[in-house]
Coordinates of C-alpha atoms and ligand atoms in Angstrom, one line a residue:
M1 CA 235.0 -1.1 -25.7
K2 CA 235.7 0.2 -22.2
D3 CA 234.7 -2.1 -19.3
F4 CA 231.6 -0.7 -17.6
I5 CA 231.9 -0.5 -13.8
P6 CA 228.4 -0.7 -12.3
Y7 CA 227.5 1.1 -9.1
G8 CA 226.8 -2.2 -7.4
K9 CA 226.5 -5.9 -8.3
Q10 CA 226.3 -9.3 -6.8
N11 CA 229.3 -11.5 -5.9
I12 CA 228.7 -15.1 -6.7
D13 CA 231.2 -17.9 -6.2
Q14 CA 231.3 -21.6 -7.1
N15 CA 229.9 -22.6 -3.6
D16 CA 226.8 -20.4 -4.3
I17 CA 226.4 -22.1 -7.7
N18 CA 226.8 -25.6 -6.2
E19 CA 224.2 -25.0 -3.5
V20 CA 221.7 -23.7 -6.0
V21 CA 222.3 -26.6 -8.4
N22 CA 222.0 -29.1 -5.5
V23 CA 218.4 -27.9 -4.6
L24 CA 217.3 -28.6 -8.2
S25 CA 217.8 -32.4 -7.6
S26 CA 216.3 -32.3 -4.1
D27 CA 212.7 -33.1 -3.1
Y28 CA 211.6 -29.5 -2.7
L29 CA 211.9 -26.5 -4.9
T30 CA 209.6 -24.4 -2.6
Q31 CA 208.1 -24.7 0.8
G32 CA 210.9 -27.1 1.7
P33 CA 213.5 -27.2 4.5
L34 CA 215.9 -24.6 3.2
I35 CA 213.5 -21.7 3.9
V36 CA 213.4 -22.7 7.6
S37 CA 217.1 -23.2 7.6
F38 CA 217.8 -19.8 6.0
E39 CA 215.4 -18.1 8.5
N40 CA 217.1 -19.9 11.4
Q41 CA 220.5 -18.8 10.2
I42 CA 219.4 -15.2 10.0
C43 CA 218.2 -15.4 13.5
E44 CA 221.5 -16.9 14.7
K45 CA 223.5 -14.3 12.9
L46 CA 221.5 -11.1 13.7
S47 CA 219.7 -12.3 16.8
P48 CA 216.0 -11.4 16.3
K49 CA 213.7 -14.1 17.6
Y50 CA 211.9 -14.6 14.3
A51 CA 212.8 -14.2 10.6
V52 CA 210.2 -14.6 7.9
A53 CA 211.7 -15.0 4.4
V54 CA 209.7 -13.7 1.4
N55 CA 210.1 -13.0 -2.3
S56 CA 211.2 -9.3 -1.9
A57 CA 211.8 -6.6 0.6
T58 CA 208.8 -4.8 -0.9
S59 CA 206.6 -7.8 0.0
A60 CA 208.2 -7.9 3.5
L61 CA 207.4 -4.2 4.0
H62 CA 203.8 -4.7 2.8
I63 CA 203.1 -7.6 5.2
A64 CA 205.1 -5.9 8.0
C65 CA 202.6 -3.0 7.7
M66 CA 199.7 -5.5 7.8
A67 CA 201.1 -7.3 10.8
L68 CA 201.2 -4.0 12.6
D69 CA 197.6 -3.5 11.6
I70 CA 198.0 -0.5 9.4
H71 CA 194.7 0.6 7.8
E72 CA 192.8 3.4 6.1
N73 CA 192.7 5.5 9.2
D74 CA 196.4 5.4 9.8
T75 CA 199.2 7.7 8.7
V76 CA 202.7 6.4 8.1
W77 CA 205.9 8.5 8.0
T78 CA 209.1 7.7 6.2
S79 CA 212.1 9.3 4.6
P80 CA 211.7 11.0 1.2
N81 CA 215.3 10.0 0.5
S82 CA 214.6 6.4 -0.3
F83 CA 213.3 3.9 -2.8
V84 CA 209.6 4.2 -3.5
A85 CA 208.9 0.9 -1.8
S86 CA 209.5 2.5 1.6
A87 CA 206.4 4.6 1.2
N88 CA 204.3 2.4 -1.2
C89 CA 203.9 -0.3 1.5
A90 CA 201.7 2.1 3.5
L91 CA 199.6 2.9 0.5
Y92 CA 199.0 -0.8 -0.2
C93 CA 197.3 -0.9 3.2
G94 CA 195.1 2.1 2.4
A95 CA 197.0 4.3 4.8
K96 CA 198.1 7.9 4.3
V97 CA 201.8 8.6 3.8
D98 CA 203.8 11.6 4.9
F99 CA 207.6 12.3 5.0
V100 CA 210.1 13.7 7.4
D101 CA 213.0 15.6 5.9
I102 CA 216.6 14.4 6.2
D103 CA 219.9 15.6 7.6
L104 CA 222.2 16.7 4.8
E105 CA 225.3 15.3 6.4
T106 CA 224.1 11.8 6.7
G107 CA 221.2 11.6 4.2
L108 CA 219.1 10.0 7.0
I109 CA 215.8 11.0 8.6
S110 CA 216.4 14.2 10.7
I111 CA 215.7 13.6 14.4
T112 CA 215.2 17.3 14.9
K113 CA 212.7 17.5 12.1
L114 CA 211.0 14.4 13.3
T115 CA 210.7 15.7 16.8
E116 CA 209.2 19.0 15.6
K117 CA 206.8 17.3 13.2
L118 CA 205.6 15.0 16.0
E119 CA 205.0 17.9 18.3
E120 CA 202.9 19.7 15.7
A121 CA 201.1 16.5 14.8
S122 CA 200.4 15.9 18.5
V123 CA 198.7 19.3 18.8
L124 CA 196.6 18.6 15.7
N125 CA 195.8 15.1 16.8
K126 CA 197.3 13.7 13.6
L127 CA 200.1 11.5 14.9
P128 CA 201.4 8.7 12.7
S129 CA 200.7 5.1 13.8
L130 CA 204.0 3.9 12.2
I131 CA 207.3 5.4 11.2
I132 CA 209.6 3.7 8.7
P133 CA 213.2 4.9 9.2
V134 CA 215.4 4.0 6.2
H135 CA 219.1 3.0 6.9
L136 CA 220.4 4.8 3.7
C137 CA 223.6 3.3 2.4
G138 CA 223.6 0.7 5.2
S139 CA 224.1 3.3 7.9
S140 CA 221.6 2.9 10.8
C141 CA 219.4 5.9 11.7
D142 CA 219.5 7.1 15.3
M143 CA 217.3 4.3 16.5
E144 CA 217.6 5.1 20.2
A145 CA 216.2 8.6 19.6
I146 CA 213.4 7.3 17.4
K147 CA 212.5 4.6 19.9
K148 CA 212.3 7.2 22.7
L149 CA 210.0 9.3 20.5
S150 CA 207.8 6.3 19.8
L151 CA 207.4 5.7 23.6
K152 CA 206.3 9.4 24.0
Y153 CA 204.0 9.5 20.9
G154 CA 202.9 5.9 20.6
F155 CA 203.9 5.0 17.1
K156 CA 205.3 1.7 15.9
I157 CA 208.6 1.3 14.0
I158 CA 209.6 -0.7 10.9
E159 CA 213.3 -0.3 10.0
D160 CA 213.7 -0.4 6.2
A161 CA 217.1 -1.9 6.4
S162 CA 217.2 -3.0 2.8
H163 CA 220.7 -1.6 2.5
A164 CA 221.9 -2.5 6.0
I165 CA 222.3 -6.2 6.5
G166 CA 225.7 -6.8 8.2
G167 CA 225.7 -3.2 9.5
K168 CA 225.7 -2.5 13.3
Y169 CA 224.2 0.1 15.6
N170 CA 225.7 0.5 19.1
G171 CA 227.7 -2.7 18.3
T172 CA 224.7 -4.8 17.6
Y173 CA 223.7 -6.1 14.2
V174 CA 220.8 -4.2 12.5
G175 CA 218.0 -6.8 12.5
A176 CA 218.1 -7.5 16.2
C177 CA 215.0 -5.3 16.5
E178 CA 216.2 -3.8 19.8
Y179 CA 214.6 -0.4 18.9
S180 CA 211.8 -1.5 16.4
D181 CA 208.9 -3.8 15.9
I182 CA 210.1 -5.2 12.6
T183 CA 213.2 -4.9 10.5
V184 CA 213.2 -5.6 6.8
F185 CA 216.2 -6.6 4.6
S186 CA 216.4 -6.9 0.8
F187 CA 218.3 -9.6 -1.1
H188 CA 218.1 -8.0 -4.5
P189 CA 221.4 -8.5 -6.4
V190 CA 222.7 -4.9 -5.9
K191 CA 222.2 -5.2 -2.1
I192 CA 224.8 -6.7 0.4
I193 CA 223.9 -10.4 -0.1
T194 CA 221.5 -11.8 -2.6
T195 CA 218.9 -14.5 -3.3
G196 CA 218.2 -13.2 -6.8
E197 CA 215.0 -11.6 -5.6
G198 CA 214.1 -11.9 -2.0
G199 CA 213.6 -10.2 1.4
V200 CA 213.1 -11.0 5.0
A201 CA 211.2 -9.5 7.9
C202 CA 212.7 -9.9 11.4
T203 CA 210.9 -9.4 14.7
N204 CA 211.1 -10.3 18.4
N205 CA 207.3 -10.4 18.7
K206 CA 205.6 -13.8 18.3
D207 CA 202.3 -12.3 17.4
Y208 CA 203.8 -10.3 14.5
A209 CA 205.8 -13.3 13.4
D210 CA 202.7 -15.5 13.3
K211 CA 200.9 -12.9 11.2
L212 CA 203.8 -12.5 8.8
Y213 CA 204.1 -16.3 8.3
K214 CA 200.4 -16.5 7.4
L215 CA 200.3 -13.3 5.3
R216 CA 203.1 -14.5 3.0
S217 CA 201.1 -17.6 2.1
H218 CA 197.5 -16.5 1.4
G219 CA 196.5 -16.0 5.0
I220 CA 196.4 -19.8 5.4
E221 CA 196.9 -21.6 8.7
K222 CA 197.8 -25.3 8.6
N223 CA 198.5 -25.9 12.3
H224 CA 195.3 -27.5 13.7
K225 CA 196.1 -26.1 17.1
N226 CA 195.5 -22.6 15.8
F227 CA 192.3 -23.3 13.9
Y228 CA 189.3 -21.0 14.4
E229 CA 187.0 -24.0 13.7
P230 CA 188.5 -27.1 15.4
T231 CA 188.2 -30.3 13.3
E232 CA 189.3 -33.9 13.4
K233 CA 189.8 -33.9 9.6
P234 CA 193.5 -34.0 8.9
W235 CA 193.4 -32.5 5.5
V236 CA 191.8 -29.2 6.5
Y237 CA 193.6 -25.9 6.3
E238 CA 192.0 -22.6 7.2
Q239 CA 192.2 -19.3 5.4
Q240 CA 192.1 -16.9 8.3
S241 CA 193.0 -13.6 6.7
L242 CA 193.6 -12.2 3.2
G243 CA 197.2 -12.9 2.5
Y244 CA 199.4 -13.2 -0.6
N245 CA 201.8 -15.5 -2.3
Y246 CA 204.9 -13.8 -1.2
R247 CA 206.9 -17.0 -0.5
M248 CA 210.6 -17.4 -1.2
T249 CA 211.5 -20.6 -3.0
D250 CA 214.1 -23.1 -1.7
I251 CA 216.2 -22.3 -4.8
H252 CA 216.5 -18.7 -3.6
A253 CA 217.0 -19.8 0.0
A254 CA 219.9 -22.0 -1.0
L255 CA 221.6 -19.0 -2.5
G256 CA 220.8 -17.0 0.6
I257 CA 222.3 -19.5 3.0
S258 CA 225.5 -19.7 1.0
Q259 CA 225.7 -15.9 0.7
L260 CA 225.0 -15.3 4.4
K261 CA 228.2 -17.2 5.2
K262 CA 230.1 -14.4 3.5
L263 CA 228.2 -11.5 5.0
D264 CA 230.9 -10.2 7.3
Q265 CA 233.6 -10.5 4.7
F266 CA 231.5 -8.6 2.1
V267 CA 230.8 -5.8 4.6
E268 CA 234.4 -5.6 5.6
E269 CA 235.4 -5.3 2.0
R270 CA 232.9 -2.6 1.4
N271 CA 234.3 -0.7 4.4
E272 CA 237.8 -1.1 3.0
I273 CA 236.6 0.3 -0.4
I274 CA 235.2 3.4 1.3
R275 CA 238.4 3.8 3.3
R276 CA 240.4 3.6 0.0
Y277 CA 238.1 6.1 -1.8
K278 CA 238.6 8.6 1.0
E279 CA 242.3 8.2 0.8
L280 CA 242.4 8.5 -3.0
F281 CA 240.0 11.5 -3.1
F282 CA 241.9 13.6 -0.5
D283 CA 242.9 16.2 -3.1
I284 CA 239.5 16.5 -4.6
D285 CA 237.9 19.4 -2.8
F286 CA 234.6 19.8 -4.5
L287 CA 232.8 16.9 -2.8
S288 CA 232.5 15.1 0.5
F289 CA 231.5 11.6 1.6
L290 CA 228.4 11.1 3.6
E291 CA 228.9 11.2 7.4
V292 CA 228.6 8.0 9.4
K293 CA 228.1 8.4 13.2
N294 CA 230.5 6.9 15.7
N295 CA 228.1 4.4 17.0
V296 CA 227.2 3.1 13.5
Y297 CA 229.1 0.4 11.5
S298 CA 227.8 0.9 8.0
S299 CA 227.4 -2.0 5.6
F300 CA 228.0 0.5 2.8
H301 CA 225.5 -0.7 0.2
L302 CA 226.2 2.6 -1.5
A303 CA 229.2 4.9 -1.8
V304 CA 227.8 8.4 -2.0
I305 CA 229.7 11.6 -2.8
V306 CA 228.0 14.9 -2.3
L307 CA 229.0 17.9 -4.5
D308 CA 229.7 21.2 -2.7
D309 CA 228.5 24.6 -3.8
K310 CA 231.3 25.0 -6.3
A311 CA 230.3 21.8 -8.2
V312 CA 226.6 21.6 -7.6
N313 CA 225.7 23.3 -10.9
F314 CA 227.6 20.7 -12.8
H315 CA 225.7 17.7 -11.3
K316 CA 224.2 16.6 -14.6
E317 CA 227.4 17.2 -16.5
I318 CA 229.5 15.3 -14.0
F319 CA 227.0 12.4 -14.0
L320 CA 227.1 12.2 -17.8
F321 CA 230.9 12.5 -18.0
L322 CA 231.3 9.7 -15.5
R323 CA 228.7 7.5 -17.3
E324 CA 230.5 8.1 -20.6
S325 CA 233.7 7.1 -19.0
G326 CA 232.2 3.7 -18.2
I327 CA 231.4 4.4 -14.6
G328 CA 227.9 3.3 -13.6
V329 CA 227.1 6.3 -11.4
Q330 CA 223.5 6.6 -10.1
I331 CA 221.5 9.0 -8.0
H332 CA 220.0 7.6 -4.7
Y333 CA 217.4 8.9 -4.5
I334 CA 215.0 11.1 -6.5
P335 CA 212.9 12.2 -3.5
I336 CA 209.8 10.0 -3.3
H337 CA 207.5 13.0 -2.9
C338 CA 208.8 14.3 -6.3
Q339 CA 207.6 11.2 -8.2
P340 CA 204.5 11.9 -10.4
Y341 CA 202.4 9.4 -8.5
Y342 CA 203.1 11.1 -5.2
K343 CA 202.5 14.5 -6.7
K344 CA 199.1 13.3 -7.6
L345 CA 198.6 12.6 -3.9
G346 CA 199.3 16.2 -3.2
F347 CA 203.0 16.4 -2.6
N348 CA 205.1 19.1 -4.3
R349 CA 208.7 20.0 -5.0
G350 CA 209.7 22.3 -2.1
D351 CA 208.0 20.1 0.6
F352 CA 211.2 18.5 1.8
P353 CA 214.0 20.8 0.8
N354 CA 216.9 18.9 2.3
A355 CA 216.0 15.7 0.5
E356 CA 215.7 17.8 -2.7
N357 CA 219.0 19.6 -2.1
Y358 CA 220.7 16.3 -1.4
A359 CA 219.3 14.7 -4.6
D360 CA 220.7 17.7 -6.6
R361 CA 224.2 17.0 -5.2
A362 CA 224.5 13.3 -4.5
I363 CA 226.2 10.8 -6.8
S364 CA 226.6 7.1 -6.0
I365 CA 229.9 5.8 -7.3
P366 CA 230.8 2.1 -7.6
I367 CA 231.1 -0.2 -4.6
Y368 CA 230.9 -4.0 -4.4
P369 CA 233.0 -6.9 -3.3
G370 CA 235.4 -7.5 -6.2
L371 CA 235.8 -3.8 -7.1
T372 CA 239.6 -3.5 -7.7
D373 CA 242.1 -1.0 -6.6
Q374 CA 242.7 -0.4 -10.3
N375 CA 239.0 0.4 -10.7
Q376 CA 239.1 2.8 -7.8
K377 CA 242.1 4.6 -9.2
Y378 CA 240.4 4.9 -12.6
I379 CA 237.3 6.4 -10.9
Y380 CA 239.5 8.8 -9.0
N381 CA 241.4 9.9 -12.2
K382 CA 238.0 10.6 -13.8
F383 CA 237.1 12.9 -10.9
K384 CA 240.4 14.7 -11.3
E385 CA 239.6 15.2 -15.0
V386 CA 236.2 16.6 -14.0
Q387 CA 237.9 19.1 -11.7
K388 CA 240.1 20.3 -14.6
Y389 CA 237.4 20.1 -17.3
Y390 CA 234.8 22.1 -15.5
K391 CA 237.4 24.3 -13.8
I392 CA 236.0 23.5 -10.4
F393 CA 238.7 24.9 -8.0
Ligands
LIG1 C1 215.9 -2.2 -2.7 C2 215.0 -1.5 -1.7 C3 213.7 -1.9 -1.4 C4 213.0 -2.9 -2.1 O1 213.7 -4.1 -2.1 P1 213.2 -5.3 -3.1 O2 213.8 -6.5 -2.5 O3 213.8 -5.0 -4.5 O4 211.7 -5.3 -3.1 C5 213.1 -1.2 -0.4 N1 213.6 -0.1 0.3 C6 214.9 0.3 0.0 C7 215.4 1.4 0.7 C8 215.6 -0.3 -1.0 O5 216.8 0.1 -1.4

């Protein structure tokens, strides 16, 4: 049987394995010292003031919305070209969701469309309280522009940087929260570094951080100094809000600490893989790679090719051909507003044409540390076959 090359996967070495095995014979499997250590190391590396580790990016997005006080009366805008979790987090809080269409060249939220939509919403008195830009593929959105608009229109910002740990914007690591209230990363195995399942919310705001710490653990406060009802009894803890059990375990944190050491190396390798793809694909003229702006260093969670007008009608055929050739291609993303659940909320195909157009053309091809030159050549050769087979010239 042919080897299957997935579109993405984890890279685990013996050090990772040793660190995880070591926790198992330590005193704590959860709520131990490794969580704090992982959070501190994220702060040292990416330079936000606070990092709150949780059991997934989805959980992080949920409590990030709660920390920003998102409720029924609020509207949250995000990109339709994302994983459903980017929008679901607002629905968890009872808020309304709306989307801002994307730029076809980058796949990212369009600043022009955002500006227009904000102007309209301002007239109608329907401004969003929160915008969640999504750093698709690990390429940061234009955060300076979004921050400027937030100052004019008074919305808050959560960066869904699930793809983007290790990426940079204006030379600074995504996660520094220079242009946002909170930044969220995912540690799912297909993402840049992994903890198995896991996520983190980063912020520079102490008030948000305190809320996030509490919300990930049932809304419980254990520090007597912060009690609503002071007491001398040392065993008392207070539930002060309705939180969840979204905690990360020390087993996961041990893996995270070990993986974080390799972050820059992984991202460099991903950039090298993209460079090599572009070099190999120079004579394939029915597709292009997504554009990355000059002030952005992408972590390249995904390698996306976009079919041109000659090839767009063969999207499904090309996808199937590549899959049958053992290449784990994928589409990122089916626009969120086209999901049945969102259609029930009133959205329709046609609402965000660029995201739909993009989804009809985009194909994610394999990228992960450990993908070999031989793998890349094999993938290139299959694209050459596509060109001949479908007579796309
Ligand atoms: C993976 C992903 C999430 C969810 O991450 P989990 O850690 O699996 O919960 C959210 N948003 C985007 C854009 C993602 O790619």
